[in-house]
Short mmCIF file of C-alpha atoms in Angstrom, two decimals:
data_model
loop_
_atom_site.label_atom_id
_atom_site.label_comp_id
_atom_site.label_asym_id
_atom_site.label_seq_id
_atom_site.Cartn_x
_atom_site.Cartn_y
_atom_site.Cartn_z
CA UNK A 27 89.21 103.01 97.00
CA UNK A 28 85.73 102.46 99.04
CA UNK A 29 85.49 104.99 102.09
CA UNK A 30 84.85 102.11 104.44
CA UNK A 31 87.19 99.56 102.97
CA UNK A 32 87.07 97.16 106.33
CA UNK A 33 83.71 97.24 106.14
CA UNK A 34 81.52 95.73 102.87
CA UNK A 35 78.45 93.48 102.26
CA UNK A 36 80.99 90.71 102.36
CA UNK A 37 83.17 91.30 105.04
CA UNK A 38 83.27 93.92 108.87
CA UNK A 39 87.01 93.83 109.90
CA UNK A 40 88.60 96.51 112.51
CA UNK A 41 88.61 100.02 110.59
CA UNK A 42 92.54 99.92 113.38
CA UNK A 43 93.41 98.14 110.28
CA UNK A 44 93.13 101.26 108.56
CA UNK A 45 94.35 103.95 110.59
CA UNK A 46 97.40 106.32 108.89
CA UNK A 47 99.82 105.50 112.07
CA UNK A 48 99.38 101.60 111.12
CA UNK A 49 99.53 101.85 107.39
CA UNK A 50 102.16 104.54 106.76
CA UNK A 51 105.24 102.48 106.47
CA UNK A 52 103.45 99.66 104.42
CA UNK A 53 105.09 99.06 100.67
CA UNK A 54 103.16 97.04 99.12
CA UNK A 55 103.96 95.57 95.47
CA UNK A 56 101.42 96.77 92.96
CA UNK A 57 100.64 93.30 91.90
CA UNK A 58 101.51 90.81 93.96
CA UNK A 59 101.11 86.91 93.12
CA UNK A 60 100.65 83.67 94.44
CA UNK A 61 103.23 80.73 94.26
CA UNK A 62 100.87 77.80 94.95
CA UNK A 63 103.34 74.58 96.10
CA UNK A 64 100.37 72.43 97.31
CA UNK A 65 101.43 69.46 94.38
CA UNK A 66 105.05 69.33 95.29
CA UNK A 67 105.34 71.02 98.95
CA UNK A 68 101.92 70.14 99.81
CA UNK A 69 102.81 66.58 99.11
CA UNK A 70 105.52 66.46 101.07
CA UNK A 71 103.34 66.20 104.53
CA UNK A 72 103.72 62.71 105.68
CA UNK A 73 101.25 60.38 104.29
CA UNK A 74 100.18 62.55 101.23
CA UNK A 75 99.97 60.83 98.07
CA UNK A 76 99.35 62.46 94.82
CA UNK A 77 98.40 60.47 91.70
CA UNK A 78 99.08 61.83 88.12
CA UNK A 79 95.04 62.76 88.03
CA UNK A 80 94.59 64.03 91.67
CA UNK A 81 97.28 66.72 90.54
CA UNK A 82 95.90 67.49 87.22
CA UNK A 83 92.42 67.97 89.22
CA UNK A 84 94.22 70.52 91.77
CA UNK A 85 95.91 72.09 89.10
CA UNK A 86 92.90 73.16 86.94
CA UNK A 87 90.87 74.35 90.33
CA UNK A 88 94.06 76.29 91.11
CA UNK A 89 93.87 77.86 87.46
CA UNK A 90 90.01 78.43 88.63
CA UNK A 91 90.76 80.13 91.18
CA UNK A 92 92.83 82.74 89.27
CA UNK A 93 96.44 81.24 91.24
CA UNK A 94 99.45 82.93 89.41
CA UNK A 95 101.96 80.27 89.41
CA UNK A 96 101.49 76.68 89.82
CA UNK A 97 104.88 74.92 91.02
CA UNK A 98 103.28 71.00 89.75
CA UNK A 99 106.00 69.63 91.22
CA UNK A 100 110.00 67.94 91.19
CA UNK A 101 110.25 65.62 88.07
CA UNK A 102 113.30 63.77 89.36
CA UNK A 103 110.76 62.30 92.78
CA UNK A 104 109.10 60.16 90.06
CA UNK A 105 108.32 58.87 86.62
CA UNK A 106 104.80 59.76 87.97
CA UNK A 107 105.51 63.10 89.17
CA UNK A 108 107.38 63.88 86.03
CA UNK A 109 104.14 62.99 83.70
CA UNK A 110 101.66 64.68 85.68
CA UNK A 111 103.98 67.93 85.51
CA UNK A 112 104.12 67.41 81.57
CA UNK A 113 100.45 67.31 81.26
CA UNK A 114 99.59 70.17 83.33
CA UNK A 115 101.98 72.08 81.17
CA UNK A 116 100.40 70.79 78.39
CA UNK A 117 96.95 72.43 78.98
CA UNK A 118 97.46 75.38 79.39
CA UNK A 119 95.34 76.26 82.19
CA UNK A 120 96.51 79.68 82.80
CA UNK A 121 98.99 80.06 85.35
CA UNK A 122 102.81 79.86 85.07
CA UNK A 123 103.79 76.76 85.55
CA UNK A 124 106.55 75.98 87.87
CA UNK A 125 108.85 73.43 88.89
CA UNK A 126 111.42 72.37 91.52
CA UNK A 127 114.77 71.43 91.37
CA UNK A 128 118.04 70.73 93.40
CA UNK A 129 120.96 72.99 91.95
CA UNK A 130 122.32 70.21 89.95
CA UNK A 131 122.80 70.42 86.47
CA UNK A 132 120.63 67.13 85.74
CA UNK A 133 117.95 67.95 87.95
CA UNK A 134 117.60 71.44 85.81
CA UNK A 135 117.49 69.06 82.39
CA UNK A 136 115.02 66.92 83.83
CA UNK A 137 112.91 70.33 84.27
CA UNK A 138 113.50 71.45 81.07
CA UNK A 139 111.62 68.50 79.44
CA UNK A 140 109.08 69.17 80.86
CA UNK A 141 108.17 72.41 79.50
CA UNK A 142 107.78 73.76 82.38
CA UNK A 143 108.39 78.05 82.35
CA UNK A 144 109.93 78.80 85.61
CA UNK A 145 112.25 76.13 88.28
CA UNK A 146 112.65 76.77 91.58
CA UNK A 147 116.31 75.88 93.11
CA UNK A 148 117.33 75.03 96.32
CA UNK A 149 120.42 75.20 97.92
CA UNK A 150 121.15 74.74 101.65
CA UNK A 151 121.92 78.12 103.00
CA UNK A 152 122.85 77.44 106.58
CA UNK A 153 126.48 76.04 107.05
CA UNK A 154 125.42 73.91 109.91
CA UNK A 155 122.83 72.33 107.93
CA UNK A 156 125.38 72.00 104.92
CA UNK A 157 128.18 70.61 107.48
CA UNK A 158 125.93 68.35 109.42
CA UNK A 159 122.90 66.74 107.40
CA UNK A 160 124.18 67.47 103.68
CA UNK A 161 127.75 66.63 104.66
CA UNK A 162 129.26 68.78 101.30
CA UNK A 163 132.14 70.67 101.56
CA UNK A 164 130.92 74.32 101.68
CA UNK A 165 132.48 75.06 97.80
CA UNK A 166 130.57 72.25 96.41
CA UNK A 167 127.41 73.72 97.57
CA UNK A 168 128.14 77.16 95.59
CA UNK A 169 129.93 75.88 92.43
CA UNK A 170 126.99 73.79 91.89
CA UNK A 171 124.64 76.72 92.00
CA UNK A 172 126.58 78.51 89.88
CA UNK A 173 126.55 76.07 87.08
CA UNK A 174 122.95 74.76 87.29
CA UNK A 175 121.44 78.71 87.91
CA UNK A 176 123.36 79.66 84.77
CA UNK A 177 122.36 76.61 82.95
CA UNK A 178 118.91 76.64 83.61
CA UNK A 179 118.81 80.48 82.81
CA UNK A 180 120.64 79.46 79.63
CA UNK A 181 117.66 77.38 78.44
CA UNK A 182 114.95 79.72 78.73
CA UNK A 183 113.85 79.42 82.48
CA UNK A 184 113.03 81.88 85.46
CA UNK A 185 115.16 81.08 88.10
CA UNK A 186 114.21 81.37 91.49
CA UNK A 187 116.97 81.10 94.28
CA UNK A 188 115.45 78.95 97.32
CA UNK A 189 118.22 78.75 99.88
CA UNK A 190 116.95 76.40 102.35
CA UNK A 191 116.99 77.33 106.06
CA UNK A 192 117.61 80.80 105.47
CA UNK A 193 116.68 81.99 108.83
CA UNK A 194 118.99 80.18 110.39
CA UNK A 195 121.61 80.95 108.74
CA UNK A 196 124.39 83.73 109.03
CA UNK A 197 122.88 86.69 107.43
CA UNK A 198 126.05 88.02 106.47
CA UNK A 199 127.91 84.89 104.76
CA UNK A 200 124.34 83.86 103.15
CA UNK A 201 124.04 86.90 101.38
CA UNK A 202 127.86 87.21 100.12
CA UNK A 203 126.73 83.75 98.83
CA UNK A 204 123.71 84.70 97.43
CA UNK A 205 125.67 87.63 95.45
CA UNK A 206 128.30 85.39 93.74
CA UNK A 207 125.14 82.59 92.83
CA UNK A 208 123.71 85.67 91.38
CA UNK A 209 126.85 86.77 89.79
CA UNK A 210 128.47 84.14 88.59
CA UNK A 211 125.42 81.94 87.70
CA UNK A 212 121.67 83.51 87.93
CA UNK A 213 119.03 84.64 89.43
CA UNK A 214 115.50 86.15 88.93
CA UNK A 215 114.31 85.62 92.17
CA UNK A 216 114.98 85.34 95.37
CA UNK A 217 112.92 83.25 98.06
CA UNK A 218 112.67 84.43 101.67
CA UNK A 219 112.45 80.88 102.73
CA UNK A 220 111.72 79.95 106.68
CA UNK A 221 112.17 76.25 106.28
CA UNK A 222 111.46 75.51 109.50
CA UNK A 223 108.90 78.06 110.58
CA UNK A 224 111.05 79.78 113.37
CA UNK A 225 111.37 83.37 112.02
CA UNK A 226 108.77 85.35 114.31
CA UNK A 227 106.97 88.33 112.45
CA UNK A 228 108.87 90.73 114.10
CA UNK A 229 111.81 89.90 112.53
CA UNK A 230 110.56 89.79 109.19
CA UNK A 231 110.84 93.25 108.07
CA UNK A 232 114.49 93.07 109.77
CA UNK A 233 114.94 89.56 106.95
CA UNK A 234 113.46 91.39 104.32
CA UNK A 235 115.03 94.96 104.71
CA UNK A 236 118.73 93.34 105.30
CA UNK A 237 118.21 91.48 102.50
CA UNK A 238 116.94 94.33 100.20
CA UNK A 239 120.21 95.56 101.22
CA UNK A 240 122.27 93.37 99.49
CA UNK A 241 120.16 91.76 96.61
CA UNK A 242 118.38 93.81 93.53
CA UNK A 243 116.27 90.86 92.54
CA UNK A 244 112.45 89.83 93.01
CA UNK A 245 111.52 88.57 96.69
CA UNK A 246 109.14 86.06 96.75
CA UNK A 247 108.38 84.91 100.62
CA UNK A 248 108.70 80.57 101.77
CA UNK A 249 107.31 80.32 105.20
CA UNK A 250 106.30 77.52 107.49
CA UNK A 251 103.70 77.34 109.93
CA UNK A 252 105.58 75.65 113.01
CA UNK A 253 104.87 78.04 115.13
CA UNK A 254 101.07 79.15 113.31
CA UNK A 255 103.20 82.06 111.79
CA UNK A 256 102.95 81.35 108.33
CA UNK A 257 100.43 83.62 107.05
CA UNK A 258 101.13 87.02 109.53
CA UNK A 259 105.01 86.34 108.38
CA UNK A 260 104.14 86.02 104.88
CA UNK A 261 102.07 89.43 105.13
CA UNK A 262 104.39 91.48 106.64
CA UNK A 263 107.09 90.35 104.09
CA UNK A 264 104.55 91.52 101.70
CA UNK A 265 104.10 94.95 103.20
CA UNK A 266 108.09 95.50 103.05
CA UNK A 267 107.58 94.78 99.56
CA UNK A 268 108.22 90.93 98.48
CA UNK A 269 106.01 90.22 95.12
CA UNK A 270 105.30 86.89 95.45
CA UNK A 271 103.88 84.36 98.31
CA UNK A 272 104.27 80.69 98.47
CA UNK A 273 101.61 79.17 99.84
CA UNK A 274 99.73 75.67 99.60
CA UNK A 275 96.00 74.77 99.94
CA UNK A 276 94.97 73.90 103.50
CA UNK A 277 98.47 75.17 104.59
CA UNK A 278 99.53 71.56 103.84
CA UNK A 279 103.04 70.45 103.73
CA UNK A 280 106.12 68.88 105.71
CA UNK A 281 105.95 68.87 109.75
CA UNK A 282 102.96 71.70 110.81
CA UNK A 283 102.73 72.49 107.33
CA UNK A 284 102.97 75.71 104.55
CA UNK A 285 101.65 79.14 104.64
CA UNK A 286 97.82 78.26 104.24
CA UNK A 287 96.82 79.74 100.86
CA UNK A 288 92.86 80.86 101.55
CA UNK A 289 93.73 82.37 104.63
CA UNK A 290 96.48 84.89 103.36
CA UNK A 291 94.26 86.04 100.36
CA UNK A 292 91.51 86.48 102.76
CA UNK A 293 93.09 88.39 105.12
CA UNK A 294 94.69 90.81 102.40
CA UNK A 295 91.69 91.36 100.89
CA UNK A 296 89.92 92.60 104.00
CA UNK A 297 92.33 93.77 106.41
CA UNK A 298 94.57 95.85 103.91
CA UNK A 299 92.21 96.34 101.23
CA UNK A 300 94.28 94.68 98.74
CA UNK A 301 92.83 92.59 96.14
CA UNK A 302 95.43 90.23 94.19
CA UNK A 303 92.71 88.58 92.00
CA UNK A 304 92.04 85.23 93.33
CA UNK A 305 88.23 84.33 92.75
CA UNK A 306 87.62 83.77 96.53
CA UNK A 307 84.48 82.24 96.46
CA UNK A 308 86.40 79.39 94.45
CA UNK A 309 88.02 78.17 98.27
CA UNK A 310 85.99 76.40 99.70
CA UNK A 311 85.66 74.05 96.89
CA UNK A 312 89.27 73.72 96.35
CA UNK A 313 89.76 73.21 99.94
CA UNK A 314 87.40 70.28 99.69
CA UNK A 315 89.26 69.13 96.55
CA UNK A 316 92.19 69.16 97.88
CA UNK A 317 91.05 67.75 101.37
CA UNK A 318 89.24 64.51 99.57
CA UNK A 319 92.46 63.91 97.41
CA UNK A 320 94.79 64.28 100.41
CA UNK A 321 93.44 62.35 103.46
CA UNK A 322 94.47 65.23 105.34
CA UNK A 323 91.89 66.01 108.83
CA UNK A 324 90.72 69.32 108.76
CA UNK A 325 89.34 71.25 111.54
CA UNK A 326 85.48 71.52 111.19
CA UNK A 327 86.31 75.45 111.88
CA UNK A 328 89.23 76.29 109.53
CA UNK A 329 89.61 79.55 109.54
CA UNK A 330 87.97 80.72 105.86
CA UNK A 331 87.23 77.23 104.72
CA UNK A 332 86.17 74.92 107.37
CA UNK A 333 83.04 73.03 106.79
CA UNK A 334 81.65 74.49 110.49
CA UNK A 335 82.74 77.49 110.10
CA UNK A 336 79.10 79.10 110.06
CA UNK A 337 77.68 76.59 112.63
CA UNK A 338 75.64 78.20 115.66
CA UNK A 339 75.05 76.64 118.42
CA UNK A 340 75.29 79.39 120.84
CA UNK A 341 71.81 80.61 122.67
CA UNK A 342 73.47 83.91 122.75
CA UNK A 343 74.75 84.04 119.25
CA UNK A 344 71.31 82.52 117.56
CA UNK A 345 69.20 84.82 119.04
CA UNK A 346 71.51 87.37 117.40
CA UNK A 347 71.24 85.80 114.10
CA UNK A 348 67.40 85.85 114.94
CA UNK A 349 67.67 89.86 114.87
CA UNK A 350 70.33 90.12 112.20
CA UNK A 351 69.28 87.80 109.48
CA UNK A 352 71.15 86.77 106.43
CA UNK A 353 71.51 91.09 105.65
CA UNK A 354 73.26 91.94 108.43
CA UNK A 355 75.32 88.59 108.61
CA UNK A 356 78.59 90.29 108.98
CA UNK A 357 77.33 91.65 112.68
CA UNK A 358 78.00 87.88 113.41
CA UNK A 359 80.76 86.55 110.83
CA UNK A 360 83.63 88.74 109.82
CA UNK A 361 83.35 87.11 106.26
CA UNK A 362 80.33 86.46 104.15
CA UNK A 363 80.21 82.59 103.85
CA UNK A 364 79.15 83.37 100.10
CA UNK A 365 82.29 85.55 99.82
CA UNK A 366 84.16 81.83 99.83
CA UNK A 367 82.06 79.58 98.64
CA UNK A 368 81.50 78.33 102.19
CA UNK A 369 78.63 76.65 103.63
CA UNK A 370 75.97 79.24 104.56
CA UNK A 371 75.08 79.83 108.43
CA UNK A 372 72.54 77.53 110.47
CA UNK A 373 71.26 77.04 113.67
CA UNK A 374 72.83 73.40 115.55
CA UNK A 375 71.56 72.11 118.57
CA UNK A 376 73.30 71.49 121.05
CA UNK A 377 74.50 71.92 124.48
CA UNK A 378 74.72 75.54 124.01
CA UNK A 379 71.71 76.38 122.30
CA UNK A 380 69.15 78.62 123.74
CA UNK A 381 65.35 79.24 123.93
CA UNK A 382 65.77 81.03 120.42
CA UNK A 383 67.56 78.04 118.64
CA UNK A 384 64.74 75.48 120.17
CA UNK A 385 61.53 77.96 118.67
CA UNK A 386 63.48 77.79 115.16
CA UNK A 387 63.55 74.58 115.29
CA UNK A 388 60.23 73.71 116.28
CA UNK A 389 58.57 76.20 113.88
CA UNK A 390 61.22 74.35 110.67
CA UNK A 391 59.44 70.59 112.47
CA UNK A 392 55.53 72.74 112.24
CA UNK A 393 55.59 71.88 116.10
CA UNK A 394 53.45 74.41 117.96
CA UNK A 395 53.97 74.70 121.58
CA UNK A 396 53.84 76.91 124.83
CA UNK A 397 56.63 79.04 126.02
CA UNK A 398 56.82 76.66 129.17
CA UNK A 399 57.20 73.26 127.25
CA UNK A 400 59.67 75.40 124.62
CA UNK A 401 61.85 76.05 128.05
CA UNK A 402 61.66 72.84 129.28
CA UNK A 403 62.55 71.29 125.71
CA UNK A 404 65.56 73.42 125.81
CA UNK A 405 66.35 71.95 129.01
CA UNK A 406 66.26 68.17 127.66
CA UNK A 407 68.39 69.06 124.78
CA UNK A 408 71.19 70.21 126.76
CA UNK A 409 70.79 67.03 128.95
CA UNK A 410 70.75 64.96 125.83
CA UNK A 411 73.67 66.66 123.96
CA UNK A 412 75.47 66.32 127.28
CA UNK A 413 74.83 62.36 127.39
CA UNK A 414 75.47 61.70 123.30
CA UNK A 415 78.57 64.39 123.21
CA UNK A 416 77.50 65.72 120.08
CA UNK A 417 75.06 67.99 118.20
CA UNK A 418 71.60 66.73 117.62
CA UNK A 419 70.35 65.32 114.40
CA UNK A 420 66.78 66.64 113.56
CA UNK A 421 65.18 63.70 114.35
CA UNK A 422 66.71 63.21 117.79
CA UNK A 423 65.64 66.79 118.44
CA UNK A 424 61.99 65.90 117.65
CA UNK A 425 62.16 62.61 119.66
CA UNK A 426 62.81 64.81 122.90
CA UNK A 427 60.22 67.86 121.62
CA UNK A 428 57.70 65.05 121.69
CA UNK A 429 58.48 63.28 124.99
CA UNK A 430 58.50 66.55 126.56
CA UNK A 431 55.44 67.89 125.22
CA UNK A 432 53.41 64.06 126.14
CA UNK A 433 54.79 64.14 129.52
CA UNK A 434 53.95 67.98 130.04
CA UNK A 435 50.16 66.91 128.77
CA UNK A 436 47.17 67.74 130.92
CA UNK A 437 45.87 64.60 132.47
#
């Protein structure tokens, strides 16, 4: 372990992070993995269309990127679905490959041919969402977990549980039904699973101990991000010792979306010093991948992979990238953009830009001029920004560099 590990060429983090009193209840897994769900999950975000070949793309950047498991998707949603999970299988790529299924006995065949190694199985948990929107009587929800776990387990697959709306549910009667699914059918794994993103992270290690309690099988941790929880739940369910995280690219999914992928292996990395073997710099890319393929609008400053992320338009923060440079970067950034394959820091003008930004530019045009016209250039491109509401292009910035300096000319 580094001496400094919140602080590296890549990356300066808070060495609080660090400190015994914060760390000394953490229990980590040794090797903890990542679920990806972006092609089924992912997909489920309204307006999200997948073709056979879009997923087969994701897939192989996912394998890329070093991603554990791959869940490629639910082979009963479509003939389409169903092929595109059979090919991915069918390379080889690297990663477990995953798929998911309702408990019902057919659903589980319909998994089976498709090679896949693993199914995930989801049962409502909660019995007002079973009374209410599934309308089964309660029995018929656990006899057919029973029989499609143990089939499914029969046939060579990994099971993992996936009661839906767990954290909503009463702890007590989901767990005695957890128990006989495991008993009388089976179960590999269990997923924590916050369907609708309302667990807050201080009741995670509550879920995850109470559950512990009860259940001697693999935790693997589900959350939503409608509340912008996602990723601090899904670490602290990590630090009480769940194995795997589910997570999709972008943080895509149903409603506000899935625990975002790039961001939880970022923040591992740096703020707990725990490395679980994703090729970071491999992010940004797939972000973009799976941005282009998607349709999805992403925030120019995503944390980790947003295409702005290393954008300065600041006077104050330019003239500090002036001093720092590209070596001391991380006085400025608290990740390396070439730790994620990001786009690497510039100066924008704009609005905020200072006297600083305005000489960089000038000198990158070959535009000599004195410290007075310099000020009263920076002047006009704050006016100008102001009227176009946007950055300046190059050439715009030139346009006013010139009319400034011809009006400031001695008669």
């Amino acid at each position: 372990m580094v001496s400094e590990p919140w602080k590296s060429k890549d990356w300066f983090v808070s060495a609080w992070d660090y400190e015994a009193d914060v760390a000394k209840d953490f229990t980590f897994a040794k090797n903890i993995k990542i679920h990806d769900v972006t092609l089924r999950d992912g997909e489920q975000q309204a307006g999200i269309v997948f073709t056979k070949d879009d997923k087969i793309r994701i897939a192989e950047k996912l394998a890329e990127a070093g991603v554990h498991r791959i869940e490629a998707g639910m082979p009963v949603v479509s003939p389409a679905d169903n092929e595109a999970i059979k090919e991915i299988v069918k390379r080889n790529l690297g990663p477990q490959i995953f798929s998911f299924a309702r408990c019902m006995k057919e659903d589980v065949k319909r998994a089976i041919d498709t090679g896949v190694k693993g199914v995930v199985m989801e049962i409502p948990s909660s019995q007002h969402i079973i009374d209410i929107a599934y309308r089964w009587p309660m029995e018929k929800a656990i006899e057919t977990s029973i029989e499609s776990t143990a089939f499914a387990h029969e046939n060579g697959l990994e099971v993992v549980f996936f009661p839906i709306d767990f954290t909503r549910a009463d702890l007590n009667w989901v767990l005695q039904m957890i128990n006989r699914v495991a008993k009388e059918g089976h179960m590999d794994a269990l997923a924590l699973v916050d369907t609708f993103g309302v667990i807050s992270p201080h009741a995670v290690p509550y879920f995850v101990r109470a559950v512990k309690a009860k259940i001697n099988s693999r935790l693997e941790t589900h959350f939503h991000q409608d509340f912008g929880m996602g990723v601090a739940n899904t670490i602290m369910a990590l630090a009480e010792g769940a194995e795997v995280a589910h997570t999709t690219v972008l943080g895509i999914g149903e409603r506000a979306g899935n625990t975002p992928m790039e961001e939880t292996v970022m923040a591992l990395k740096t703020m707990y010093n725990i490395d679980i073997g994703i090729d970071t710099t491999k992010l940004f890319g797939l972000a973009q991948l799976v941005q282009q393929l998607s349709g999805v609008s992403v925030p120019d400053n995503k944390p980790v992979v947003g295409k702005d992320l290393y954008a300065i338009e600041s006077g104050i923060i330019a003239s500090w990238y002036k001093n720092c440079g590209e070596q001391y970067a991380t006085e400025l950034f608290p990740v390396r953009w070439t730790a994620t394959g990001n786009n690497p820091a510039k100066v924008v003008m704009g609005k905020g830009s200072g006297i600083d930004s305005v000489n960089l530019w000038l000198t990158e045009a070959g535009m000599q001029v004195s410290d007075e016209d310099a000020l009263k250039i920076t002047q006009a491109v704050k006016v100008e920004s102001m009227k176009l509401k946007k950055l300046l292009t190059r050439e715009q910035f030139k346009d006013v560099a010139k009319r400034i300096i011809q009006e400031n000319k001695p008669a």
